[in-house]
PDB file of C-alpha atoms in Angstrom:
ATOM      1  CA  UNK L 474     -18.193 -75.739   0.159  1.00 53.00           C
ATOM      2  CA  UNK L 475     -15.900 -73.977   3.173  1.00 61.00           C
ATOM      3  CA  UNK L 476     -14.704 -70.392   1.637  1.00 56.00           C
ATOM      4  CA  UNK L 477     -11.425 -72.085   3.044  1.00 64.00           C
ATOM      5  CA  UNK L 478     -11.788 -74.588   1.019  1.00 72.00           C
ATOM      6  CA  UNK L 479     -12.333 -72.186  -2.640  1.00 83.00           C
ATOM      7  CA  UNK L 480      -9.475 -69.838  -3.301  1.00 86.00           C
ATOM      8  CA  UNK L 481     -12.184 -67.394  -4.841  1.00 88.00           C
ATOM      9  CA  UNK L 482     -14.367 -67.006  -1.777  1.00 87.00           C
ATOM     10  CA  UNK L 483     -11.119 -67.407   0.427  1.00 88.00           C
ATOM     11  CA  UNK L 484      -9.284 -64.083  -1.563  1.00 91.00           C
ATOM     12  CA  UNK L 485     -13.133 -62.806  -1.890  1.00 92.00           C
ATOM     13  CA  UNK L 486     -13.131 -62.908   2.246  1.00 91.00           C
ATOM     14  CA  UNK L 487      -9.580 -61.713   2.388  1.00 93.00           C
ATOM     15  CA  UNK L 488     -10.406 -58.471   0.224  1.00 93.00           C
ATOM     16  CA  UNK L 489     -13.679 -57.676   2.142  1.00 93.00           C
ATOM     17  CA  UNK L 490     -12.101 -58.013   5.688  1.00 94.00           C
ATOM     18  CA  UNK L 491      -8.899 -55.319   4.317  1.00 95.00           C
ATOM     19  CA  UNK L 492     -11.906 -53.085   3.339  1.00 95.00           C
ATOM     20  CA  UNK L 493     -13.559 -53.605   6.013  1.00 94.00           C
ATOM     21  CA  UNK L 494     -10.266 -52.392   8.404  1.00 95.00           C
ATOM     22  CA  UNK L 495      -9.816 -49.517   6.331  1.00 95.00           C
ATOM     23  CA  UNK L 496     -13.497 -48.715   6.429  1.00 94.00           C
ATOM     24  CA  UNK L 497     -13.104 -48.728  10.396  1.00 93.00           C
ATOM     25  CA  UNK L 498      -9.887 -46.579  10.750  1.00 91.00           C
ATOM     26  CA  UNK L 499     -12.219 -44.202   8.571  1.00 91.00           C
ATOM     27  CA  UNK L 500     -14.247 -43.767  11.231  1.00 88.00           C
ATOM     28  CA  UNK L 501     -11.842 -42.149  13.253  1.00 84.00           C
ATOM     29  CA  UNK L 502     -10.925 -39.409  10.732  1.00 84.00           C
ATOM     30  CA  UNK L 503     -14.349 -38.280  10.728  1.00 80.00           C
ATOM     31  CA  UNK L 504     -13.762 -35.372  12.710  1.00 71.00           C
ATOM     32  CA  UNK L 505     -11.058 -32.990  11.841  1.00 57.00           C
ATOM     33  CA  UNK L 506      -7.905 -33.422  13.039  1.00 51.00           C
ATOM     34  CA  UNK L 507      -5.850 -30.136  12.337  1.00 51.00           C
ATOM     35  CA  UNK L 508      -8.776 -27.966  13.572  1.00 55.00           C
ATOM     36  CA  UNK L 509      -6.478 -24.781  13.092  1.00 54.00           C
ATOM     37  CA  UNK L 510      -6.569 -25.173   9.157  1.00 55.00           C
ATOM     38  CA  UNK L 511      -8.574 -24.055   6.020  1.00 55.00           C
ATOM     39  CA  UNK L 512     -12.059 -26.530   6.054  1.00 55.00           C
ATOM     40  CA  UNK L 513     -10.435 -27.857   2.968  1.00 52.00           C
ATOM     41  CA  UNK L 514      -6.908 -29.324   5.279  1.00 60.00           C
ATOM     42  CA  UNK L 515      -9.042 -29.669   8.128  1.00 68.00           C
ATOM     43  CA  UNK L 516     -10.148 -32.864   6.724  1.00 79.00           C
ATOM     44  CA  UNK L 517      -7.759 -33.641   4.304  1.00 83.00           C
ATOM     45  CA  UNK L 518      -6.394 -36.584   6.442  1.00 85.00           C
ATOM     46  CA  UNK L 519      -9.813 -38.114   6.151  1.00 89.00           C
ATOM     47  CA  UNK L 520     -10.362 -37.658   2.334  1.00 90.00           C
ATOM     48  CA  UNK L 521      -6.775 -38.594   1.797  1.00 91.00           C
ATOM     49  CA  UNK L 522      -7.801 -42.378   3.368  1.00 93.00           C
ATOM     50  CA  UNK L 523     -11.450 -41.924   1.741  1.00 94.00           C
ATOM     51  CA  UNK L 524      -9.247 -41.523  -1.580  1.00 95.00           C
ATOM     52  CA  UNK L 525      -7.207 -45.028  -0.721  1.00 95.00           C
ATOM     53  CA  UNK L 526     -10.582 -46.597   0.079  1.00 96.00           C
ATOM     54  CA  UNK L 527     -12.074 -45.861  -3.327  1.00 96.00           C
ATOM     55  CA  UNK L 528      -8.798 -47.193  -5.293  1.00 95.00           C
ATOM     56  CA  UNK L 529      -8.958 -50.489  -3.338  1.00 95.00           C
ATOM     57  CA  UNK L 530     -12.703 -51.441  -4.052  1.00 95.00           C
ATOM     58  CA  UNK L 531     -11.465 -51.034  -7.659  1.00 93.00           C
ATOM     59  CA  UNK L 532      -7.932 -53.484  -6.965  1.00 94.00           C
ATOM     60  CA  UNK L 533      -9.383 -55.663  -4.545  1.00 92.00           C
ATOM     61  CA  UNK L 534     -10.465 -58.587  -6.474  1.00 92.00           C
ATOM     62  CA  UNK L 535     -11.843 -61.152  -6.642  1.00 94.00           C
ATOM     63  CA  UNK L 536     -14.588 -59.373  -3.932  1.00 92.00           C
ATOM     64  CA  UNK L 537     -18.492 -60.703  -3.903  1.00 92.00           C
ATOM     65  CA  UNK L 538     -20.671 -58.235  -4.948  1.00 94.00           C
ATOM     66  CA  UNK L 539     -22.951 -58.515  -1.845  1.00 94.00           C
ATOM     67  CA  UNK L 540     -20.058 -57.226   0.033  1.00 94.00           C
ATOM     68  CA  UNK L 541     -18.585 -54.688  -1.614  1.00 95.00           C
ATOM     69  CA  UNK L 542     -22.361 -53.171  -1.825  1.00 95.00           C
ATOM     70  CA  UNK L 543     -22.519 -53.313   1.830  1.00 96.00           C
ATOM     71  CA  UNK L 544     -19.047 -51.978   1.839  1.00 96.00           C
ATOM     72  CA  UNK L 545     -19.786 -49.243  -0.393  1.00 96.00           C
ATOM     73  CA  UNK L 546     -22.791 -48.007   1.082  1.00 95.00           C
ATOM     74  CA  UNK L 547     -20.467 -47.845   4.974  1.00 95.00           C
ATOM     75  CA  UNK L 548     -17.866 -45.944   3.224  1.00 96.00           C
ATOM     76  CA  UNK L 549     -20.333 -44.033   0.848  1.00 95.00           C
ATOM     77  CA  UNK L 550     -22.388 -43.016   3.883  1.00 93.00           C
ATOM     78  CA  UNK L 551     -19.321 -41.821   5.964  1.00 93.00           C
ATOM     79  CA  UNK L 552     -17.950 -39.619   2.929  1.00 93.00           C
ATOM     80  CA  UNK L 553     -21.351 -38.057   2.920  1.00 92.00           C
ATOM     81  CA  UNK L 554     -21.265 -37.502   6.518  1.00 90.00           C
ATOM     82  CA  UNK L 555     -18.476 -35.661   6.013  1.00 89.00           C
ATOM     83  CA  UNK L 556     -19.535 -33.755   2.966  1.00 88.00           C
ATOM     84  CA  UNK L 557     -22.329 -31.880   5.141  1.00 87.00           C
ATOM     85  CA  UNK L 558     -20.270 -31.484   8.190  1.00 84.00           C
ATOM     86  CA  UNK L 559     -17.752 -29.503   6.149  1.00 81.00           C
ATOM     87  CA  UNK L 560     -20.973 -28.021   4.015  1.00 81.00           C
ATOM     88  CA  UNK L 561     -22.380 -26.595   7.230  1.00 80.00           C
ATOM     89  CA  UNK L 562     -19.193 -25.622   8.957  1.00 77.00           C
ATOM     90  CA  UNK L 563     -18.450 -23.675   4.828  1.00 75.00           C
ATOM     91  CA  UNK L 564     -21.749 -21.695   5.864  1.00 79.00           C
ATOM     92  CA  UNK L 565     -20.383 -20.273   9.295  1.00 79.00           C
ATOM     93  CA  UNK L 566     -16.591 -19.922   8.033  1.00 79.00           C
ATOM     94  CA  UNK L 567     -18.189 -17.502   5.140  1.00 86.00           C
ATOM     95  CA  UNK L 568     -19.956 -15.270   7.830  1.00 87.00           C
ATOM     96  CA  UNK L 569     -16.971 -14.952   9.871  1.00 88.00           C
ATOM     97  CA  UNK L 570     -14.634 -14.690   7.148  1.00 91.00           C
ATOM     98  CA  UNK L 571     -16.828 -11.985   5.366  1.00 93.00           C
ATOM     99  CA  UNK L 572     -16.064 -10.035   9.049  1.00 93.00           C
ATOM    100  CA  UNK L 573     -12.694 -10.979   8.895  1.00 94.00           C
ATOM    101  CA  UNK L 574     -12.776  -9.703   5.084  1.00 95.00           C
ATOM    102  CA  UNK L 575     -14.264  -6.357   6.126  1.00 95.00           C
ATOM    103  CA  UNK L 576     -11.724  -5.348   8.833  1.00 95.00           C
ATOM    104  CA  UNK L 577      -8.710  -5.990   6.930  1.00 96.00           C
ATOM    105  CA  UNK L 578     -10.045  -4.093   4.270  1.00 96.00           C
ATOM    106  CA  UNK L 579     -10.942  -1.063   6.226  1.00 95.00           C
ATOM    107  CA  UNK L 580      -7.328  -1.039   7.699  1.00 94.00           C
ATOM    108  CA  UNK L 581      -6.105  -1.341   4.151  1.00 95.00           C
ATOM    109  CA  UNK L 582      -8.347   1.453   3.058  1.00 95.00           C
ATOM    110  CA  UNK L 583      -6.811   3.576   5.172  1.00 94.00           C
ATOM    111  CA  UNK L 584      -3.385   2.777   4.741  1.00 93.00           C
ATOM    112  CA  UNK L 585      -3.972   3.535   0.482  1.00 92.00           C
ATOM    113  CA  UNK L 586      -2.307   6.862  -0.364  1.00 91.00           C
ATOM    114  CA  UNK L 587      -5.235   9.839  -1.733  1.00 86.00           C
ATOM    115  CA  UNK L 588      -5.031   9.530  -5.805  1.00 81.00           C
ATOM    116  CA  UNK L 589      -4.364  12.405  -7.286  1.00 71.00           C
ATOM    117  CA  UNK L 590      -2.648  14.284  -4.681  1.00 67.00           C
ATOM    118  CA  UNK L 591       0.993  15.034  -4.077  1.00 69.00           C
ATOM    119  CA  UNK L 592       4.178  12.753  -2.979  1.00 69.00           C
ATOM    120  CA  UNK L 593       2.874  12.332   1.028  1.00 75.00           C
ATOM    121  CA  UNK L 594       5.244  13.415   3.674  1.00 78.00           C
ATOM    122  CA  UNK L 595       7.527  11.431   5.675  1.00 79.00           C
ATOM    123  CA  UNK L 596       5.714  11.095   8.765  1.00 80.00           C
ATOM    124  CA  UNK L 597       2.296  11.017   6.892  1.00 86.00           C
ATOM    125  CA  UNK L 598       4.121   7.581   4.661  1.00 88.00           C
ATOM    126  CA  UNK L 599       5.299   6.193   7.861  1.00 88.00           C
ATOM    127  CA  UNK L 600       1.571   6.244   9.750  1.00 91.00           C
ATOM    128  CA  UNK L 601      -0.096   4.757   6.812  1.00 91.00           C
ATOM    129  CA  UNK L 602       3.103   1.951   6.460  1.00 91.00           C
ATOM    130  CA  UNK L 603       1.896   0.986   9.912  1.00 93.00           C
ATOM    131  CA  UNK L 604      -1.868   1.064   9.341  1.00 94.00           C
ATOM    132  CA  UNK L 605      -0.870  -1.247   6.124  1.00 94.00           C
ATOM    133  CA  UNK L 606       1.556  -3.450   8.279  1.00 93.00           C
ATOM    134  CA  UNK L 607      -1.737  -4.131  10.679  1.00 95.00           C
ATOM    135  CA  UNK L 608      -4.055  -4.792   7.999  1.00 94.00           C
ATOM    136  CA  UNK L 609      -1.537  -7.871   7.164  1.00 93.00           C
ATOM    137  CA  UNK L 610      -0.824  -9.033  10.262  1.00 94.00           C
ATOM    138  CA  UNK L 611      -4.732  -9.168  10.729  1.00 94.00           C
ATOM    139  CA  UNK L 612      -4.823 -11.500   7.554  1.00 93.00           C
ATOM    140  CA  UNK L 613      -2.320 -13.755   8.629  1.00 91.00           C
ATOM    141  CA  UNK L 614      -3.811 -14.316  11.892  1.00 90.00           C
ATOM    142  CA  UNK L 615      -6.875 -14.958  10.573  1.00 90.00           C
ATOM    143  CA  UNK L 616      -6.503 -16.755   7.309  1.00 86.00           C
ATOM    144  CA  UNK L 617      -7.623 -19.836   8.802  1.00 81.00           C
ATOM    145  CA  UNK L 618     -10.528 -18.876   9.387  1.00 82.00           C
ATOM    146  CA  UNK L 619     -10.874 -17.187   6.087  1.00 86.00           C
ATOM    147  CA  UNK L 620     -12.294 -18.843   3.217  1.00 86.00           C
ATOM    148  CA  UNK L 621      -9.785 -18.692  -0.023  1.00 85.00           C
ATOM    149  CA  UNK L 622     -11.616 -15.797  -2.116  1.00 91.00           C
ATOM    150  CA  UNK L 623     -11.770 -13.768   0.565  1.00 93.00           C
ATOM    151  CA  UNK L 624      -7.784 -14.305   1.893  1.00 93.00           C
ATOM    152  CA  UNK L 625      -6.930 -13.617  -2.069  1.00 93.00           C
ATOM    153  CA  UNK L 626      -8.853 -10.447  -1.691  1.00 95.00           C
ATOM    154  CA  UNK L 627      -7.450  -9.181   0.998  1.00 95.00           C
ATOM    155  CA  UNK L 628      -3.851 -10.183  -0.001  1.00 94.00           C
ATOM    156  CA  UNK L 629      -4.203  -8.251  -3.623  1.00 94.00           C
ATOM    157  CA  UNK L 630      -5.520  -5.439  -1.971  1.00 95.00           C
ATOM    158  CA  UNK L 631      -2.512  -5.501   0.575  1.00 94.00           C
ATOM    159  CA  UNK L 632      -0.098  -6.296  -1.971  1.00 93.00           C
ATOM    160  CA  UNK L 633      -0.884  -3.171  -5.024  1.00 94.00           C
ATOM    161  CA  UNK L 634      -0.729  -0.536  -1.600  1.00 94.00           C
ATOM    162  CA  UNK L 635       2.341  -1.846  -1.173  1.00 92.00           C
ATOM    163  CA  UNK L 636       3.162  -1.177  -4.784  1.00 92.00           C
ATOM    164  CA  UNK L 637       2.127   2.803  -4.138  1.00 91.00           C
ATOM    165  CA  UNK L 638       4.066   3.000  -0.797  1.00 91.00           C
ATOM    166  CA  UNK L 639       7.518   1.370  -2.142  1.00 88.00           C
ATOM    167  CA  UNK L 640       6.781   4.097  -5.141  1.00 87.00           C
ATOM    168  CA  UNK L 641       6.482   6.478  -2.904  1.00 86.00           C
ATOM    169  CA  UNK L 642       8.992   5.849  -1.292  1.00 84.00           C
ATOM    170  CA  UNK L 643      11.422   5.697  -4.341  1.00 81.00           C
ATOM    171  CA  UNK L 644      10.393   9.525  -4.883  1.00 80.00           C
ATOM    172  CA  UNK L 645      11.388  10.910  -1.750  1.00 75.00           C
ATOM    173  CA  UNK L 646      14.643   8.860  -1.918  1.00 73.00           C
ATOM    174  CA  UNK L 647      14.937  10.383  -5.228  1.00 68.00           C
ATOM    175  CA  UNK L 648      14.365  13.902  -4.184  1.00 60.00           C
ATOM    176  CA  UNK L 649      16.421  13.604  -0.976  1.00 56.00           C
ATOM    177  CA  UNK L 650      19.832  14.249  -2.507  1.00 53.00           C
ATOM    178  CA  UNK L 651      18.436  17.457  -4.169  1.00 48.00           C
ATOM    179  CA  UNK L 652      16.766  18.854  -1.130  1.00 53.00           C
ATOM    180  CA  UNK L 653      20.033  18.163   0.823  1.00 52.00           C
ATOM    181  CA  UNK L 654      21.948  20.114  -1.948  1.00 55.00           C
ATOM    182  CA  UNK L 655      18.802  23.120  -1.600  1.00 56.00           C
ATOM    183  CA  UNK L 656      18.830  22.970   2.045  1.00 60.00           C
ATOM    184  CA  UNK L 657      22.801  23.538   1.668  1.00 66.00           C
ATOM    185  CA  UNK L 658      22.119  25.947  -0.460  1.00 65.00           C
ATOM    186  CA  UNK L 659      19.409  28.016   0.996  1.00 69.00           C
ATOM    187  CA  UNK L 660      21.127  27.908   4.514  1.00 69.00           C
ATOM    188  CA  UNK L 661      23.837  29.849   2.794  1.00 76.00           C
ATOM    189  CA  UNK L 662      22.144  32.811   1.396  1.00 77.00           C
ATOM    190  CA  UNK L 663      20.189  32.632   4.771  1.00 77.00           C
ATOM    191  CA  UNK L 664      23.287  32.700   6.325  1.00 81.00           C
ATOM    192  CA  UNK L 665      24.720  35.913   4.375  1.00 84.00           C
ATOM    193  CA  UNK L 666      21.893  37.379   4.617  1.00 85.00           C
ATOM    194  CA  UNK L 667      22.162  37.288   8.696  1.00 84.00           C
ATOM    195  CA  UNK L 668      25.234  38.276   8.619  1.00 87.00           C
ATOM    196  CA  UNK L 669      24.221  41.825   7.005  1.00 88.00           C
ATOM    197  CA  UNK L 670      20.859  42.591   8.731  1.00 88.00           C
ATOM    198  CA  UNK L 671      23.245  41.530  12.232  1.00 89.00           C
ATOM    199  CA  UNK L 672      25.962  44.415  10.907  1.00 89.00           C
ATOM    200  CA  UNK L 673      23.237  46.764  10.276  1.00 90.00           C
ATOM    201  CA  UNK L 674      21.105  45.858  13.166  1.00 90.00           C
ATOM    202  CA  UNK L 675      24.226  46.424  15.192  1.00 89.00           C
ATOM    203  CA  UNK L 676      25.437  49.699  13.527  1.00 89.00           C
ATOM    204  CA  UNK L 677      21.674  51.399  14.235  1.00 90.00           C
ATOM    205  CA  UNK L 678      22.000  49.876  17.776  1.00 90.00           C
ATOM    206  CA  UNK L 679      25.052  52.060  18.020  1.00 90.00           C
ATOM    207  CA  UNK L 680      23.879  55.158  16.463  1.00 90.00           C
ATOM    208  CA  UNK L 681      20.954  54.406  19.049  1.00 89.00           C
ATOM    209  CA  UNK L 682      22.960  54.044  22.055  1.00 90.00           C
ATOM    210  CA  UNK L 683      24.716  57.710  20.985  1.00 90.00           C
ATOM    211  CA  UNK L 684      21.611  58.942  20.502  1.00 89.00           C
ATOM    212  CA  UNK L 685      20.421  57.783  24.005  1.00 89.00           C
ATOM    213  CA  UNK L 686      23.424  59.193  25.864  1.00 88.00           C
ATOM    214  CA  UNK L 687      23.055  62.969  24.019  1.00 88.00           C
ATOM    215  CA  UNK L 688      19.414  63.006  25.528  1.00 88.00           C
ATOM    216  CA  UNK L 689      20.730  61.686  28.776  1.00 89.00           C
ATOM    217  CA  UNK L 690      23.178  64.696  28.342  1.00 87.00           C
ATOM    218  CA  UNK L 691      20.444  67.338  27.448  1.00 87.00           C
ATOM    219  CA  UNK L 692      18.467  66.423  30.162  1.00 88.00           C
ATOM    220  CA  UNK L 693      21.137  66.586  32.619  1.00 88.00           C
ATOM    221  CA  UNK L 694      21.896  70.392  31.653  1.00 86.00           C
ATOM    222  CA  UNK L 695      18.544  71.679  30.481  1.00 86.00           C
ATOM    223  CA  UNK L 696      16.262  73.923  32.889  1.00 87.00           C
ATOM    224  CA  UNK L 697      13.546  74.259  30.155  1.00 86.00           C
ATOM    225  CA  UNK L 698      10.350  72.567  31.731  1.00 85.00           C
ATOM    226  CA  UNK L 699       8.735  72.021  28.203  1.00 87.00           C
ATOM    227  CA  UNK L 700      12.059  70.570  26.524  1.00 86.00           C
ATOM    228  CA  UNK L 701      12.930  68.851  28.872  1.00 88.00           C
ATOM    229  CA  UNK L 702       9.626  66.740  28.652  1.00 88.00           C
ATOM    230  CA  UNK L 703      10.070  66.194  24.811  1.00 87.00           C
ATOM    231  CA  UNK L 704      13.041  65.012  25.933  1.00 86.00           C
ATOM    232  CA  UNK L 705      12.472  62.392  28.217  1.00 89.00           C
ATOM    233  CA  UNK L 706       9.349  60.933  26.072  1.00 89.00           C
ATOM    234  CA  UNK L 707      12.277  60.866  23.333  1.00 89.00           C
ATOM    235  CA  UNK L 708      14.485  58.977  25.493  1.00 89.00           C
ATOM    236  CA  UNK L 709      12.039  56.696  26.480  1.00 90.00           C
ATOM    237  CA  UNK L 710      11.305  56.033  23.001  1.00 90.00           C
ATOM    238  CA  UNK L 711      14.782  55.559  22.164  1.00 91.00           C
ATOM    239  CA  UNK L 712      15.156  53.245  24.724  1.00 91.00           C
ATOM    240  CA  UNK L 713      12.359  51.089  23.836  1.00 91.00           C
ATOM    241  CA  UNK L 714      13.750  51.287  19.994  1.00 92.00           C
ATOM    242  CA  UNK L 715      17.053  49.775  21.681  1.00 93.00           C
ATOM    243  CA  UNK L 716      15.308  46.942  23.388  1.00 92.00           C
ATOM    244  CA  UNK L 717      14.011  45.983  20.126  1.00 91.00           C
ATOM    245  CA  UNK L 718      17.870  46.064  18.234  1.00 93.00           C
ATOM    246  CA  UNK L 719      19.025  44.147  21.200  1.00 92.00           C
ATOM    247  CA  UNK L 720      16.245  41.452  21.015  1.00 91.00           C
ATOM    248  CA  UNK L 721      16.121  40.873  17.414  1.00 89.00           C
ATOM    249  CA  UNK L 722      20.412  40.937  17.429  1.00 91.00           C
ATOM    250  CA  UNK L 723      19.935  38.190  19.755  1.00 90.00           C
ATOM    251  CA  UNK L 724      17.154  36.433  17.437  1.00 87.00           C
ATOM    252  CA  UNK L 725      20.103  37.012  14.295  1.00 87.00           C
ATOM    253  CA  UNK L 726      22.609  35.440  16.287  1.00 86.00           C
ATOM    254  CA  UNK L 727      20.869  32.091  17.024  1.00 86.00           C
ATOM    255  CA  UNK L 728      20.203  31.834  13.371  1.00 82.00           C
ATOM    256  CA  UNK L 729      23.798  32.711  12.430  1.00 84.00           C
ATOM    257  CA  UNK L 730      24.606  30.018  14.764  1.00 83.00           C
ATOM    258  CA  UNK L 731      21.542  27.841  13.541  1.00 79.00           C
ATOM    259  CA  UNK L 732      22.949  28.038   9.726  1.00 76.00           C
ATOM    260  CA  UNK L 733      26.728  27.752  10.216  1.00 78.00           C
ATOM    261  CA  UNK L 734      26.155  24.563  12.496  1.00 76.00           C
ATOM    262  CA  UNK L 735      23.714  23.216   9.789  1.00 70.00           C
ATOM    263  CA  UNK L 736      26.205  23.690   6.990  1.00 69.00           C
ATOM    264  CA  UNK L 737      29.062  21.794   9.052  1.00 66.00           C
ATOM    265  CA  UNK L 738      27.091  19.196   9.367  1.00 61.00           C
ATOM    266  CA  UNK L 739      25.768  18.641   5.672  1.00 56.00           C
TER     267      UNK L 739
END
């Protein structure tokens, strides 16, 4: 009898030629098509048809058995193809994501605050926010190339130094409105302060600068050879002692200035 001519081995024929297509556009899936993703999505395409395949051999009936075993062992034989490519290409992704692994988590080593230390200044916080920042931009650029323990790693590890920074951070916002009230504060008594070493810095410069012109005064009158060498050592010491009021009048002045701009501006 002609399959045509017996509905079973006519649907029988029908179901093995559908497999048989399906089988075929297998085939082409065999080799990754999104070769920029995890080995698991790198095939997923394939085992995604593979997992069509293996609900039709079950639906497709009526199907003689002869062909669906020489169905099964095609499509059997591809999915094990695939198996070991994905196997072997497992083996070299874990190498290179155990390198991948090991830079990102020296970055983020560095970037972890020192336990047991105090609140880290500003600039110190900022250097380490960068080092962190690198350490996951690294990941992302690699986690394709990263198998899924190792990404998770990295991304725990990036994620509780984050924790400590953003706490850190907290305490030095914290803190920052009572500095600025103790900077206010200290820049005032700094300031009075200034303001009465300048009034006695410049009252001795005075009693200096009278001093200097009695000595100018002696010398100018005096015909004794011995005084009038004590004299000019003392004048040159009193001038020296002048240069000094002068300097550090200057030095009081700047900070006067220093403070009283400071406290405008707080």
């Amino acid at each position: 009898m002609k399959p045509e001519d017996d509905p079973w081995l006519r649907n029988s024929q029908t179901n093995a030629e559908h497999l048989y297509r399906e089988i075929r556009s297998l085939v082409s899936l065999t080799s990754p098509i999104r070769e920029n993703r995890p080995i698991i999505t790198k095939y997923q395409d394939f085992w995604n048809k593979a997992k069509h395949i293996t609900a039709l051999f079950k639906e497709l009936k009526p199907l003689a058995k002869s062909d669906r075993d020489l169905l099964w062992n095609k499509f059997n034989a591809l999915c094990l193809d695939v198996k070991e490519k994905q196997k072997a290409e497992y083996g070299i992704l874990e190498s290179l994501s155990q390198q991948h692994l090991g830079e990102i988590m020296k970055l983020a080593n560095l970037a972890q605050l020192p336990r047991g230390t105090p609140a880290p200044e500003i600039h110190e916080l900022r250097e380490r926010g960068q080092t962190l920042k690198n350490a996951g931009d690294m990941l992302g650029r690699f986690k394709h190339a990263m198998i899924a323990k190792h990404k998770k790693a990295c991304f725990d590890k990036i994620q509780e130094i984050r924790k400590t920074h953003n706490a850190a951070w907290d305490s030095i916002n914290a803190v920052k409105p009572m500095q600025q009230t103790g900077t206010k504060f200290r820049a005032k008594k700094n300031l009075e302060a200034n303001y009465e070493r300048y009034k006695k810095a410049a009252s001795a410069l005075e009693n200096f600068k009278i001093g200097r012109d009695h000595l100018r005064n002696f010398l100018i009158s005096c015909n004794d050879p011995e005084k009038t060498a004590k004299a000019k050592i003392q004048l040159a010491e009193t001038e020296a002692r002048i240069k000094d009021i002068e300097e550090g009048i200057r030095k009081l002045g700047k900070w006067i200035a220093d403070d009283e701009q400071n406290l405008k501006e707080q």
